[in-house]
Phi, psi and omega in degrees: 000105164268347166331066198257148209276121158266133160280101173228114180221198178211151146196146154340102159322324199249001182072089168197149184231010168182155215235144174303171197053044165037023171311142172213045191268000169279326159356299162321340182255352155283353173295124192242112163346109134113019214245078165272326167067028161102013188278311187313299179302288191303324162286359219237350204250327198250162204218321201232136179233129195212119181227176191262161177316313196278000177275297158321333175244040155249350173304305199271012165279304179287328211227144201263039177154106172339100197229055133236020137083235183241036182211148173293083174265132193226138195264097207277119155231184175245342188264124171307157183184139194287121177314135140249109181083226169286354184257138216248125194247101186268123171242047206221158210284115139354293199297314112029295193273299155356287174286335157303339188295299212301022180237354169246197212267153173167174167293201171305158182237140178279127174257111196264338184118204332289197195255007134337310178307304192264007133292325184255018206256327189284317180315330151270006187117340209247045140257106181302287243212121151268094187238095160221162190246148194268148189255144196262081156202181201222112183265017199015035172166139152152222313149081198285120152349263170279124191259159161289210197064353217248152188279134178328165159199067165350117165240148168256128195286128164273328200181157193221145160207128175253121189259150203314327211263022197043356171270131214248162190214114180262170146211120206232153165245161191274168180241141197265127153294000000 
């Protein structure tokens, strides 16, 4: 299986991946002209994108045009709903889905959040690959990353890159036990 699931995410230097009411207005103070910070590269690596509902329907609240697109995407829910276009509204087990992906041939599969999506995806085991980059503020309350519960997991560092804008950008793959 070469498929690997990557998590590229952004939070808060304090683990927060939103400020309560799903404010993500800090976001903002590292956006930079011409600044991507490796997104441009890194969607070009995926194929499959998978996110949780309540992240999609803040996309489509917020952002005037879906920009996944042009990728298989699936919207991990409880409620059913008919696909549209390439996005597959999934009510079905996660792990489940996961595993089927990483078992046919394709590029990278993306974890878009949130993070219920990215807590239970750690709770099994299945994020090969992690990139996130810390955002230089300290937001005290909102939407914890990393939740407690989750079994230890060894990681190894690929890279560390640091941008003009105070924002660190980690990248770890998990070490298989």
């Amino acid at each position: 299986m070469d498929r690997k699931v990557i998590l590229y995410i952004a939070t808060s230097l304090d683990g927060y991946i939103a400020k309560p009411n799903d404010n993500l207005d800090f976001l903002s103070i590292v956006e930079k002209e011409g600044e991507d910070y490796g997104y441009a590269s890194f969607i070009k690596s995926v194929d499959t994108v998978v996110l949780g509902r309540k992240t999609y329907d803040w996309i489509i609240a917020h952002v005037p045009e879906f920009h996944h697109a042009d990728k298989k995407t699936y919207i991990i829910t409880r409620t059913a709903r008919p696909d549209v276009g390439n996005i597959t509204f999934y009510t079905e087990d996660l792990k489940d889905l996961i595993l089927k992906l990483k078992s046919e041939t394709g590029k990278n599969i993306f974890i878009d959040g949130g993070a219920e999506i990215v807590n239970e995806l750690l709770k099994e085991n299945l994020i090969d690959e992690f990139v996130i980059s810390i955002i230089p503020i300290l937001v005290g309350d909102g939407v914890k990353l990393f939740k407690d519960g989750r079994p230890e997991q060894k990681l190894t560092l690929i890279s560390t890159k640091q941008f003009e804008t105070g924002l660190t950008q980690l990248h770890y793959k998990r070490i298989d036990n």
